[in-house]
């Protein structure tokens, strides 16, 4: 069995993924609009799993909506809210419903979100979750019991190529590769020189790397991310570029920057593709693709 | 090992003893004295505060170590004052509270919240050192426990939230895996960070945990 996304990863083409952030509530209208807008423009659509530990409509529900509309979903699965029993149950459900790509994440810490008093589970971590999936694929659960009907997933993970210090991240990256990760969608990349250095290292492993592109919507947002989001460092020249944009034109400038970066990554074959995160601005993704000179 | 506590807000203590007018007070001469939460001075302060709210304090005592078995004897020695009281307020960690509770049938009210089992880094600064998981991995983590030092208790390396050696939860907190990495590097043992740790057994000793010590060695 192979998934459409796995086929795209192995086709040699420059792979494009993006993501859908489900709403807080049951009004799914906007989420469906975003899915409809993006499903045919990208190779797969991730659906976030209570991103930043903020309670929302679940990733599984968003993935089912992507499938319903003929898109190719990537189920983001964190270890924050479920123990190994619940994770396995959800994987069985996902597979049975046709969701066959999974991005394995540890998950953000509970206190950064909007239910600060909740219990963080973290029974497993991202590396152990990858192992768990491979175990299920072998026909037994994590307790060693035989499954009545198993699963098969295209599994991925994340890496932070600009983390300081970097070496412990790379050790973990290699553990993820050993655990069977086929693709990586990286944390936001802005410094292409640094990222190229990371790719020179990462190329020795048989995995596909999609560079994380987070849309910058203003100089203020860029400064905020640099100051507050771990592993993100927007270079000063990009911040200046956003600051110098004409009034009301910062978002357009951000789209241009994202497009330019994607075009460079593709032209210089630096990595295997990009994962575009236009947090809360999913409707800007087609403009980014146009700015990158990609077919829409 | 120290049981680290903080005082409950006075309002909460007042609410817990709403129905009681005659109270016996117990402090602890060990951990709660060191953390200044249940020593002689704190017992005296609480006594005064309760008296000012019209409560009658039938007696008070600071037991050298409230969690040990001598507590039952101390309570007995003060039987009259304890008997006179409708409840006992304990200014000790939850171990002390439970010790008193098991040695006396009257209602026992905690005046402290027990935060963690910790060590003192420098005067007045405590940190959580051990989760008592029953499966010690310090031998592979440069003597730094990722279960307590990492917010998420991760085993296989830092999460993406690590930030210049600090934690995403609190920029004042060190990232456990940066500490482990630096220490292992100094010791030329970085290979340990490459080792895969399978998921932990969270039931090495299922709760409620109990054990019987073998006091005599077999021949």
Coordinates of C-alpha atoms in Angstrom, one line a residue:
Chain A
X1 CA 0.0 0.0 0.0
X2 CA 1.2 3.5 -0.7
X3 CA -0.4 6.8 -0.1
X4 CA -0.7 9.6 -2.6
X5 CA 1.5 11.7 -0.4
X6 CA 4.2 9.0 -0.2
X7 CA 4.0 8.7 -4.0
X8 CA 4.6 12.4 -4.3
X9 CA 7.5 12.2 -1.9
X10 CA 9.1 9.5 -3.9
X11 CA 8.4 11.0 -7.3
X12 CA 11.3 13.3 -7.3
X13 CA 9.1 16.4 -7.6
X14 CA 9.4 19.4 -5.4
X15 CA 6.7 18.6 -2.8
X16 CA 4.3 21.2 -1.4
X17 CA 2.3 20.7 1.8
X18 CA 0.4 23.2 3.8
X19 CA -1.8 23.0 6.9
X20 CA -5.3 23.6 8.2
X21 CA -5.9 24.8 11.7
X22 CA -9.3 23.6 12.8
X23 CA -11.6 26.1 14.5
X24 CA -12.5 26.4 18.2
X25 CA -16.1 25.2 17.9
X26 CA -18.3 23.3 15.6
X27 CA -18.8 25.9 12.9
X28 CA -16.6 24.3 10.2
X29 CA -17.5 26.5 7.3
X30 CA -14.2 28.4 7.2
X31 CA -12.2 25.1 7.6
X32 CA -14.1 23.6 4.7
X33 CA -13.4 26.7 2.6
X34 CA -9.7 26.5 3.3
X35 CA -9.7 22.8 2.5
X36 CA -11.5 23.5 -0.8
X37 CA -9.2 26.3 -1.6
X38 CA -6.0 24.3 -1.0
X39 CA -6.6 20.6 -1.6
X40 CA -5.7 20.6 -5.3
X41 CA -2.9 23.1 -5.0
X42 CA -0.7 21.0 -2.6
X43 CA 0.4 17.4 -2.3
X44 CA -1.0 17.0 1.2
X45 CA -2.7 19.0 3.9
X46 CA -1.7 18.7 7.5
X47 CA -4.3 19.2 10.2
X48 CA -2.9 20.5 13.4
X49 CA -3.6 18.8 16.8
X50 CA -4.7 21.4 19.3
X51 CA -1.8 23.5 18.1
X52 CA 0.0 25.5 20.9
X53 CA -2.0 23.5 23.4
X54 CA -5.1 25.5 22.5
X55 CA -8.2 23.3 22.5
X56 CA -9.9 23.1 19.1
X57 CA -11.8 20.8 16.8
X58 CA -9.6 17.8 16.6
X59 CA -7.0 16.9 14.0
X60 CA -8.8 13.6 13.2
X61 CA -12.0 15.5 12.4
X62 CA -10.1 17.9 10.2
X63 CA -8.4 15.0 8.3
X64 CA -11.8 13.3 7.7
X65 CA -13.0 16.6 6.2
X66 CA -10.0 16.8 4.0
X67 CA -10.7 13.2 2.8
X68 CA -14.4 13.9 2.2
X69 CA -13.4 16.7 -0.1
X70 CA -10.9 14.6 -2.1
X71 CA -7.8 16.0 -0.4
X72 CA -4.8 14.1 1.0
X73 CA -4.6 14.6 4.8
X74 CA -1.6 14.3 7.1
X75 CA -2.7 13.6 10.6
X76 CA -0.7 15.6 13.1
X77 CA -0.5 13.5 16.3
X78 CA 1.0 14.8 19.5
X79 CA 1.7 12.8 22.7
X80 CA 0.5 15.6 24.9
X81 CA -3.1 14.5 25.4
X82 CA -3.2 10.8 25.0
X83 CA -1.4 7.8 26.5
X84 CA -0.2 4.9 24.5
X85 CA -3.6 3.2 24.6
X86 CA -5.5 6.2 23.2
X87 CA -2.8 6.9 20.6
X88 CA -3.0 3.3 19.3
X89 CA -6.8 3.5 19.2
X90 CA -6.7 6.7 17.2
X91 CA -4.2 5.2 14.8
X92 CA -6.6 2.2 14.2
X93 CA -9.5 4.7 13.6
X94 CA -7.4 6.9 11.3
X95 CA -6.3 3.9 9.2
X96 CA -9.8 2.4 9.0
X97 CA -11.1 5.7 7.7
X98 CA -8.4 6.2 5.1
X99 CA -6.1 8.6 6.9
X100 CA -2.7 7.1 6.1
X101 CA -0.2 9.9 6.6
X102 CA 0.9 10.7 10.2
X103 CA 3.2 13.4 11.5
X104 CA 4.5 12.3 14.9
X105 CA 5.1 15.2 17.4
X106 CA 5.8 15.3 21.1
X107 CA 3.4 18.3 21.4
X108 CA 3.7 21.7 23.0
X109 CA 3.7 22.1 26.7
X110 CA 0.3 22.4 28.3
X111 CA 1.0 25.7 30.1
X112 CA 1.6 27.6 26.8
X113 CA -2.0 27.0 25.8
X114 CA -5.5 27.9 27.0
X115 CA -6.0 25.1 29.5
X116 CA -3.1 25.7 31.7
X117 CA -4.2 23.5 34.5
X118 CA -4.7 20.4 32.4
X119 CA -2.5 17.3 32.9
X120 CA 0.2 16.9 30.2
X121 CA 0.3 13.2 29.3
X122 CA 3.6 12.7 27.4
X123 CA 3.4 8.9 28.1
X124 CA 5.4 8.6 24.9
X125 CA 7.6 11.1 23.0
X126 CA 7.8 11.6 19.3
X127 CA 10.5 9.0 18.8
X128 CA 8.5 6.4 20.7
X129 CA 5.4 7.3 18.7
X130 CA 7.2 6.5 15.5
X131 CA 8.3 3.2 16.9
X132 CA 4.8 2.5 18.0
X133 CA 3.5 3.0 14.5
X134 CA 6.1 0.6 13.0
X135 CA 5.1 -1.9 15.7
X136 CA 1.4 -1.7 14.8
X137 CA 2.4 -2.2 11.1
X138 CA 4.1 -5.4 12.1
X139 CA 0.7 -6.7 13.3
X140 CA 1.0 -6.4 17.1
X141 CA 0.2 -3.6 19.5
X142 CA 2.6 -2.0 21.9
X143 CA 1.7 -4.6 24.5
X144 CA 2.8 -7.4 22.1
X145 CA -0.8 -8.5 21.4
X146 CA -1.8 -9.5 17.9
X147 CA -4.0 -7.2 15.9
X148 CA -7.1 -8.3 14.0
X149 CA -6.2 -6.3 10.9
X150 CA -3.2 -4.1 11.0
X151 CA -2.2 -0.6 9.7
X152 CA 0.2 1.0 7.3
X153 CA 1.2 4.6 7.5
X154 CA 3.5 7.0 5.7
X155 CA 5.1 8.6 8.8
X156 CA 6.9 11.8 9.4
X157 CA 8.4 13.9 12.1
X158 CA 9.8 17.4 12.7
X159 CA 13.2 18.9 13.3
X160 CA 14.4 22.3 14.3
X161 CA 17.3 23.1 12.0
X162 CA 18.1 26.4 13.8
X163 CA 17.9 25.2 17.4
X164 CA 20.7 26.3 19.8
X165 CA 22.5 24.1 20.7
X166 CA 21.9 22.1 17.5
X167 CA 23.7 18.9 18.2
X168 CA 21.2 17.4 20.6
X169 CA 18.4 18.1 18.0
X170 CA 20.5 16.2 15.4
X171 CA 20.9 13.2 17.7
X172 CA 17.1 13.2 18.1
X173 CA 16.6 13.6 14.3
X174 CA 18.7 10.5 13.7
X175 CA 16.7 8.6 16.3
X176 CA 13.6 9.6 14.3
X177 CA 15.2 8.4 11.1
X178 CA 16.1 5.1 12.8
X179 CA 12.5 4.8 14.1
X180 CA 11.2 4.9 10.5
X181 CA 10.4 8.5 9.8
X182 CA 10.1 8.9 6.0
X183 CA 9.7 12.6 5.8
X184 CA 10.4 15.7 7.9
X185 CA 8.5 18.9 8.0
X186 CA 10.9 21.3 9.6
X187 CA 10.3 24.1 12.1
X188 CA 10.2 27.6 10.4
X189 CA 13.3 28.3 8.3
X190 CA 14.4 31.9 7.5
X191 CA 18.1 31.7 7.3
X192 CA 18.7 29.8 4.1
X193 CA 22.5 29.7 4.6
X194 CA 22.1 27.9 7.9
X195 CA 19.4 25.7 6.5
X196 CA 21.6 24.7 3.5
X197 CA 24.2 23.7 6.1
X198 CA 21.7 21.5 7.8
X199 CA 20.7 20.0 4.5
X200 CA 24.2 19.0 3.7
X201 CA 24.2 17.0 6.9
X202 CA 20.6 15.6 6.4
X203 CA 21.2 14.5 2.9
X204 CA 23.1 11.4 4.1
X205 CA 19.8 10.0 5.4
X206 CA 17.2 8.3 3.3
X207 CA 14.4 10.8 4.2
X208 CA 12.6 13.6 2.5
X209 CA 13.0 17.0 4.0
X210 CA 10.3 19.7 3.6
X211 CA 11.4 23.1 4.8
X212 CA 8.9 24.8 7.1
X213 CA 7.8 28.2 5.7
X214 CA 5.9 30.3 8.1
X215 CA 4.2 33.3 6.5
X216 CA 5.4 36.6 8.1
X217 CA 2.5 39.0 8.2
X218 CA 4.2 42.1 9.7
X219 CA 7.5 43.3 11.1
X220 CA 5.9 43.1 14.5
X221 CA 5.0 39.4 14.1
X222 CA 8.6 38.7 12.8
X223 CA 10.1 40.4 15.9
X224 CA 7.6 38.6 18.2
X225 CA 8.5 35.2 16.7
X226 CA 12.2 35.8 17.0
X227 CA 11.8 36.8 20.6
X228 CA 9.2 34.2 21.8
X229 CA 9.1 31.2 19.5
X230 CA 11.9 28.7 20.2
X231 CA 14.0 27.8 17.2
X232 CA 12.8 30.7 15.1
X233 CA 15.1 33.5 14.1
X234 CA 14.0 35.9 11.5
X235 CA 17.1 37.7 10.1
X236 CA 17.2 41.5 10.5
X237 CA 17.2 42.1 6.8
X238 CA 13.8 40.4 6.5
X239 CA 12.4 42.3 9.4
X240 CA 13.6 45.6 7.8
X241 CA 12.0 44.5 4.5
X242 CA 8.7 44.0 6.2
X243 CA 9.0 47.3 8.2
X244 CA 9.7 49.2 5.0
X245 CA 6.6 47.9 3.2
X246 CA 4.0 50.6 2.4
X247 CA 1.2 51.0 4.8
X248 CA -1.2 48.0 4.6
X249 CA 1.4 46.2 2.4
X250 CA 3.2 44.1 5.1
X251 CA 1.2 40.9 4.4
X252 CA 1.9 41.3 0.7
X253 CA 5.6 41.7 1.5
X254 CA 5.4 38.6 3.7
X255 CA 3.9 36.6 0.9
X256 CA 6.6 37.9 -1.4
X257 CA 9.4 36.8 1.0
X258 CA 7.8 33.4 1.5
X259 CA 7.5 33.0 -2.3
X260 CA 11.1 34.1 -2.8
X261 CA 12.4 31.6 -0.3
X262 CA 10.4 28.7 -1.8
X263 CA 11.6 29.6 -5.3
X264 CA 15.3 29.6 -4.1
X265 CA 14.9 26.3 -2.2
X266 CA 13.4 24.7 -5.4
X267 CA 15.7 26.3 -7.9
X268 CA 18.9 25.4 -6.0
X269 CA 17.5 21.9 -5.1
X270 CA 18.3 22.6 -1.4
X271 CA 15.6 20.3 -0.1
X272 CA 12.8 18.1 -1.2
X273 CA 9.9 20.5 -0.8
X274 CA 8.2 22.9 1.5
X275 CA 5.6 22.9 4.2
X276 CA 3.7 26.2 4.2
X277 CA 2.3 27.3 7.5
X278 CA 0.1 30.4 7.0
X279 CA -1.2 30.4 10.6
X280 CA -4.8 31.8 10.5
X281 CA -4.2 33.0 7.0
X282 CA -4.7 29.9 5.0
X283 CA -6.3 31.9 2.2
X284 CA -2.9 33.5 1.5
X285 CA -1.3 30.1 0.5
X286 CA -2.3 30.3 -3.2
X287 CA -0.7 33.8 -3.4
X288 CA 2.5 32.4 -1.8
X289 CA 2.5 29.6 -4.5
X290 CA 2.1 32.2 -7.2
X291 CA 4.9 34.4 -5.7
X292 CA 7.1 31.3 -5.7
X293 CA 6.4 30.8 -9.4
X294 CA 4.7 27.4 -8.8
X295 CA 1.7 26.2 -10.7
X296 CA -1.6 26.9 -8.9
Chain B
X1 CA 15.6 14.6 50.9
X2 CA 13.3 17.4 51.8
X3 CA 9.6 17.7 51.5
X4 CA 9.0 21.2 50.1
X5 CA 5.8 22.9 51.2
X6 CA 4.1 26.2 50.9
X7 CA 1.5 27.7 53.3
X8 CA -2.1 27.5 52.2
X9 CA -3.8 30.8 51.9
X10 CA -5.3 31.7 55.4
X11 CA -8.8 31.9 53.8
X12 CA -8.6 28.3 52.8
X13 CA -7.5 27.2 56.2
X14 CA -10.3 29.2 57.7
X15 CA -12.8 27.6 55.4
X16 CA -11.5 24.1 56.3
X17 CA -12.0 24.8 60.0
X18 CA -15.2 26.7 59.7
X19 CA -17.2 24.3 61.9
X20 CA -14.5 24.0 64.6
X21 CA -13.9 26.4 67.4
X22 CA -11.3 24.5 69.6
X23 CA -8.1 23.7 67.7
X24 CA -4.8 21.9 68.4
X25 CA -1.8 23.0 66.3
X26 CA 1.1 20.8 65.2
X27 CA 4.2 22.0 63.4
X28 CA 7.3 20.1 62.2
X29 CA 10.9 20.6 63.2
X30 CA 12.4 19.2 60.1
X31 CA 11.5 20.1 56.5
X32 CA 8.7 22.6 57.3
X33 CA 11.0 24.4 59.7
X34 CA 13.7 24.7 57.0
X35 CA 11.2 26.0 54.5
X36 CA 9.8 28.4 57.1
X37 CA 6.3 27.0 56.5
X38 CA 5.6 25.1 59.7
X39 CA 8.4 25.8 62.3
X40 CA 8.0 27.4 65.7
X41 CA 7.5 30.9 64.3
X42 CA 4.9 29.9 61.8
X43 CA 3.0 27.9 64.3
X44 CA 3.0 30.9 66.6
X45 CA 1.8 33.2 63.8
X46 CA -1.0 30.9 62.8
X47 CA -2.0 30.5 66.5
X48 CA -2.3 34.3 66.8
X49 CA -4.2 34.6 63.5
X50 CA -6.7 32.0 64.6
X51 CA -7.1 33.5 68.0
X52 CA -7.8 36.9 66.4
X53 CA -10.7 35.2 64.6
X54 CA -12.1 33.9 67.9
X55 CA -10.8 30.4 67.8
X56 CA -9.6 28.7 70.9
X57 CA -6.2 27.1 70.6
X58 CA -6.1 24.2 73.1
X59 CA -2.4 23.7 72.7
X60 CA 0.4 23.6 70.2
X61 CA 3.6 21.7 69.6
X62 CA 6.4 21.5 67.1
X63 CA 7.3 17.8 66.6
X64 CA 10.9 17.1 65.7
X65 CA 10.0 15.1 62.6
X66 CA 6.2 15.0 62.1
X67 CA 6.3 12.1 59.6
X68 CA 8.0 9.6 61.9
X69 CA 6.4 7.1 64.2
X70 CA 7.3 9.2 67.3
X71 CA 4.5 11.5 66.3
X72 CA 1.9 9.1 67.8
X73 CA 3.8 9.2 71.1
X74 CA 4.0 13.0 71.1
X75 CA 0.3 13.3 70.5
X76 CA -0.4 10.9 73.4
X77 CA 1.8 12.9 75.7
X78 CA -0.4 16.0 75.0
X79 CA -3.6 14.0 75.2
X80 CA -5.5 16.4 77.3
X81 CA -5.0 19.4 75.0
X82 CA -5.6 17.3 71.9
X83 CA -8.7 15.7 73.5
X84 CA -10.0 19.2 74.2
X85 CA -9.7 20.2 70.5
X86 CA -12.3 19.5 67.8
X87 CA -9.6 19.3 65.2
X88 CA -5.9 19.3 64.7
X89 CA -4.2 21.6 62.2
X90 CA -1.0 20.2 60.9
X91 CA 1.7 22.6 59.6
X92 CA 3.8 19.8 58.0
X93 CA 4.0 18.2 54.6
X94 CA 1.3 15.6 53.7
X95 CA 3.4 12.9 55.3
X96 CA 3.1 14.6 58.6
X97 CA -0.6 15.2 58.1
X98 CA -1.1 11.5 57.3
X99 CA 1.0 10.4 60.3
X100 CA -1.1 12.5 62.6
X101 CA -4.3 11.3 60.9
X102 CA -3.3 7.7 61.5
X103 CA -2.6 8.3 65.2
X104 CA -5.7 10.2 66.1
X105 CA -9.3 9.8 65.2
X106 CA -10.3 13.5 65.1
X107 CA -10.4 15.6 61.9
X108 CA -6.9 16.6 60.8
X109 CA -6.6 19.7 58.6
X110 CA -3.5 20.5 56.5
X111 CA -2.3 24.1 56.7
X112 CA 0.4 23.5 54.0
X113 CA 0.5 22.3 50.4
X114 CA 3.2 19.8 49.6
X115 CA 4.9 20.8 46.4
X116 CA 7.7 18.3 45.8
X117 CA 10.5 16.2 47.2
X118 CA 13.5 18.4 46.6
X119 CA 17.0 19.5 47.3
X120 CA 18.4 22.8 48.3
X121 CA 20.7 24.4 45.7
X122 CA 21.5 27.5 47.6
X123 CA 19.9 28.9 50.8
X124 CA 16.2 29.1 50.2
X125 CA 16.3 27.7 46.7
X126 CA 14.9 24.3 46.2
X127 CA 14.5 22.1 43.1
X128 CA 12.6 18.9 42.4
X129 CA 15.2 16.2 42.1
X130 CA 13.4 12.9 41.8
X131 CA 10.0 11.6 40.6
X132 CA 10.5 8.3 42.4
X133 CA 9.7 6.5 39.2
X134 CA 11.2 3.2 40.3
X135 CA 13.5 2.9 37.2
X136 CA 16.4 5.2 37.7
X137 CA 18.1 6.4 34.4
X138 CA 20.6 8.8 36.0
X139 CA 23.4 6.5 34.9
X140 CA 22.6 7.3 31.3
X141 CA 21.7 11.0 31.6
X142 CA 24.8 12.4 33.2
X143 CA 23.2 12.3 36.6
X144 CA 20.5 14.8 35.6
X145 CA 16.9 13.4 35.7
X146 CA 14.9 14.3 32.6
X147 CA 11.7 13.1 34.3
X148 CA 11.9 16.0 36.7
X149 CA 14.2 18.5 34.9
X150 CA 12.3 18.3 31.6
X151 CA 8.8 19.8 31.8
X152 CA 7.5 17.0 29.6
X153 CA 9.6 14.3 31.2
X154 CA 11.0 13.3 27.8
X155 CA 13.6 10.5 27.4
X156 CA 14.9 10.7 23.9
X157 CA 16.2 14.3 23.6
X158 CA 15.0 17.9 23.6
X159 CA 11.7 18.9 22.2
X160 CA 11.4 21.7 19.6
X161 CA 10.6 24.1 22.4
X162 CA 14.2 24.2 23.6
X163 CA 15.5 27.8 23.3
X164 CA 19.1 28.7 23.8
X165 CA 19.4 26.2 26.6
X166 CA 16.1 27.3 28.2
X167 CA 12.6 25.8 28.4
X168 CA 9.6 26.8 26.4
X169 CA 7.5 26.8 29.6
X170 CA 9.6 29.3 31.5
X171 CA 12.7 31.2 30.1
X172 CA 14.1 31.0 33.7
X173 CA 14.2 27.3 33.6
X174 CA 17.1 25.3 32.0
X175 CA 16.4 22.9 29.2
X176 CA 17.2 19.5 30.8
X177 CA 18.6 18.1 27.6
X178 CA 20.9 21.0 27.1
X179 CA 22.3 20.3 30.6
X180 CA 22.5 16.6 29.9
X181 CA 24.2 17.3 26.5
X182 CA 26.8 19.7 28.0
X183 CA 27.6 17.3 30.9
X184 CA 27.9 14.3 28.6
X185 CA 30.1 16.2 26.2
X186 CA 32.4 17.1 29.1
X187 CA 32.6 13.5 30.1
X188 CA 33.1 12.4 26.5
X189 CA 30.0 10.2 26.7
X190 CA 27.8 11.8 24.0
X191 CA 27.0 8.4 22.6
X192 CA 24.6 8.0 25.4
X193 CA 22.4 10.7 23.9
X194 CA 22.1 8.6 20.7
X195 CA 20.6 5.7 22.6
X196 CA 16.9 5.0 22.0
X197 CA 14.9 4.8 25.3
X198 CA 11.7 2.8 24.9
X199 CA 8.6 4.1 26.7
X200 CA 8.8 4.0 30.5
X201 CA 7.0 1.4 32.6
X202 CA 4.8 3.6 34.7
X203 CA 3.9 0.7 36.9
X204 CA 7.2 -0.5 38.2
X205 CA 5.3 -0.4 41.4
X206 CA 1.6 0.2 40.8
X207 CA -0.1 2.6 43.2
X208 CA -0.7 2.4 46.1
X209 CA 3.0 1.8 46.4
X210 CA 4.0 -0.4 49.4
X211 CA 7.1 -2.4 50.2
X212 CA 8.4 -4.6 52.9
X213 CA 12.0 -4.3 53.8
X214 CA 14.1 -7.3 54.3
X215 CA 15.5 -6.4 57.6
X216 CA 17.6 -9.5 58.1
X217 CA 20.0 -11.0 55.6
X218 CA 19.5 -14.7 54.9
X219 CA 22.5 -16.9 55.5

